[in-house]
Amino acid sequence: MIQVQHVSKRYNKSALVVKDVSFEVKEGQIFGLLGPNGAGKTTLMQMIATLLTPTEGSVTICGLESKKSPQLIRRSIGFLTTEIKLDPLSTPDQLFDFFAELYDIPKELIPEKKKESFERFGIGPFADKRIMELSTGMKQKISIVISLIHDPKVIIFDEPTNGLDILTSRQVMDYLLELKALGRSVLLSTHIFSVAEQLCDEIAILVDGTIVEQGSAPELTEKTESKNFEEAFFKLYTKYHKEG
Amino acid sequence: MQRAIRALVRKTFGKNHSMKTEASVITMSVCVGFLVVVMVYLSSLLIYYAGREKQVDYAENLIVVNPPESWRQFTVEYQDIFYENVAGESSMMVYREWDAVYDVFTFNEWMDDYDAFLTIVFPTDFDEYVMKKNVTELPEILTYYPSDHPEYATIQKNFCDEVLAENYLAFIQEKTGVPIEYTSVVESRVTPVGKMSSWKQVIFDRGSRLIVPLLFFVAILYVCMLSGMNAIAGEKERGTFAALLMTPVSRWTIVLGNYIGVFLHALIPSAVMLLPVAIFAKFTGFISAFFLVISLALFISAITILISCLNHSIVSAQTTFLPIFLIILVICVTCMQEATRNPVNPYLPIYGHFYGIGDGLMNTVSPLPVLVCILGTLILTGICLFVSERVLHKESFTVAVETKSERELRKAARALEKQKKDYVSVSRAEVFGYKAKRRKSLPAFLLGHAMLPLALLSLFQPFAMIPAIISYMKSPASNGFIRMFKDISNVSALSDVMDASVKLFSGFMQDKYFILFMGLGYWCIIGIYIAIVKFREKNPLRTLGFASFATSEKADPDNTEGLLPAKQGPAWKAYLRGILLGFILISSVYVLLLFTGQVQCRGFSLEKDSVILFLLYILMWIPQGATEEIMMRGYMMPRVASRFGLPFAIFFSSMCFSLMHAGNAGFSILALINLALIAAFFAVFAYRSGHIWTVCAMHTMWNFCQGNFFGLEVSGNPGSASILSSTYPDGARDLLTGGAFGPEGGLCVTIVIVLAFVILLLSGKRKTAKV
């Protein structure tokens, strides 16, 4: 579903933030990008989500090249990132309506869809409160609902459990597994090992903008001869990260 | 796409769009202030018109000032020609005498009083001059006319061409028998003398040509700014814009949706104001005004959208828009002046809108300029929207890039390192307890310090000169001065004008009002300095050299350079001490001049008439001395010292002080050195005493005694209303006396100040030894 080929990114005149990254996410797969802060995860995700254009290389989603038809790609992806915020003065209800119109969802389907997804995440009682009055967890849930409003085939979540308590994290992770069962492809970035270990079918370790190792969690543990996945990550990190 | 646009338009009407920022509040206050000024201006006009009893369409009469005998004969003999070309049957010719031929103020009043459309001014000795047999050039005859009707200008031209240049000239030639060339008749316009048909009409005319277009502009600009900046820049600031970009809508949709929303916002006030226009204007006028307002709203909305796309926050967007806002307002102001209305302007956007709306209301609209203007505006609007769409394809304007390049980081680190060592962190020298709080670039710092005194003086001194200039214009002495400007193109004439200006200024020194207003101006400058220190720097007044004595005692132990601690006492004692010291200093100079035979004392000279002037002088010298001390020693010295150290501060402030007097009469190199020496003396004195109370008094006393006690020149300005009268005998040498600049330009002052300096430095050392 997602093919990333030799993608690099450079902002203005700075050094390369993402260097020659290639991987593929298959249908019904949860693919994890694991790396420390500043490894280039968000930049990579934004390039896949068509917000940024790669300096080199290409991204193909559902057979469409991102540079050529970004608008069509946006119809089939759901993108969630901490950078994208919700209008603090609007209510979840208003936001849902607004984005439903932008995604051109038939009018008659909107109320039903809204009810369904609000119930799924327990947003219902807060539907008429303003975003600024809601908790971080609730905001994140609303963001998820809105980013998936058009039922996309490809889901790109940048640090979806960041800043959430265990209960809410659990809810989000369960939901991702549900989506996987429905045959959706999920690209996930995180710096939390447990999330990566439990959810992902395949994990790419990103250090300083390059993928240094790729495979499932047990594979990676085995390859690096570590006791557990966490140790595997540290070994890889110390091996590839250059100081300064 | 339509659905998405509708959703976006609705969004611009959401709650976020009532968000106000600091910039918008400032803009709002600017708008309100601007409108108030315009209203005040207009109401002053209305009061002027409403107060006039006469409501005659056109003025009828003619004023002739200093009519020579030949003119009287001419008007009797050539009545037909005269009335045909200039006046009507019922016209009356008023004869007046007045020496000051350039006195527009008086002629203006007369034309108002006598209801005249033209004033002809002859030089007082016209006939005697012309009757000299060998004269070949006619002396200047001046004509003045009111500028409220263009017809008056035509009449004036007719008069000059037909009556003066042809017939009157022939008449004189016939009498004298010498061919005379007609060369110079000066056309002078007098403003503002107005004679409108009725003041109700004035209200309507001014209202619809000035106020209504302006209201449209201000309302549209303000509303567009608020909603336009909130639309895209606001979304970027709140972080909600990326979500919009992630939806499958095109960039065009985003631009158009927001644009239409902003435009609809702008339409609300426009519609409200178009309603009354619809009542007053005729149909065609209303239609043109309507389309002009719509196109203006379209254009301004497009500009705001473009700026919104280019910026990442509301405040930065509003700040970007502010210059455009002000430029448009300035265009409005230029449109408000009849004189700037040229054939091209009505075709241009903004200009055309302003004129067109006013014309629409007054039903004097011409369709072609309106159409061209609207077309031009639409093209510009299209360009703005096109660029906006292109901009939204650029990453740097859509996704906030937070990654900084390493070079930038290194640069920031270096700047921080530099800051640790610079003058705000480590003060080079502390004078009056001043410590710098803010950083400024070097040129801004030095220029600011050098220019601030000049700027303030040149702001307040012209104000003080206004009454003096008016009374000068009313005196015949002004004739010669103004004539000099006629051939100012050659260098010698220019230097003549300069000399005369300097003399003129010296003359003002005897004008009571000038002295009074000067004094008031100096108080204002003192107030401004206090405000700068208190409210801008947020420092105590002690840092301006106004130590209250409790603090100056405290400050003294810090006096690490080992200079003498100030003699303690309340401020008034310090001030009295200054008066005494100042008197001693200047008296020494006078005595020196007296003993070397450079000056002669003629005894007491203060007359009864000049007692008031004398008192006003005292009232003026007090703030005058204080102002110069505050500028140079109180404000400049501590601030420059904290950055560059004390020696440079003394040098810099002294040179500034000295050069400030460079334009005065008789300024010379010696005067420059002397003034710098005096300044340096005051600076060291102030630094040692820890305050400027004493030097303020010294400065005041020095100037007062020079000008109003001994009767000498003060830095090139002649003394007047003086207690003693002094003259320079024939053998006096400028090198010692300073000539026209006064003692400050001569060696005697050099000697006294150098001596005083030595005493000051020695006394300092002795006291330190004791400490």
Short mmCIF file of C-alpha atoms in Angstrom, two decimals, chain A residues 8 72 94 116 204 217:
data_model
loop_
_atom_site.label_atom_id
_atom_site.label_comp_id
_atom_site.label_asym_id
_atom_site.label_seq_id
_atom_site.Cartn_x
_atom_site.Cartn_y
_atom_site.Cartn_z
CA SER A 8 15.71 12.08 1.47
CA LEU A 72 -6.08 11.91 -4.73
CA GLN A 94 -18.90 21.36 14.68
CA GLU A 116 -21.11 5.75 15.56
CA ALA A 204 12.07 -0.02 11.24
CA ALA A 217 10.37 -7.35 17.17
#
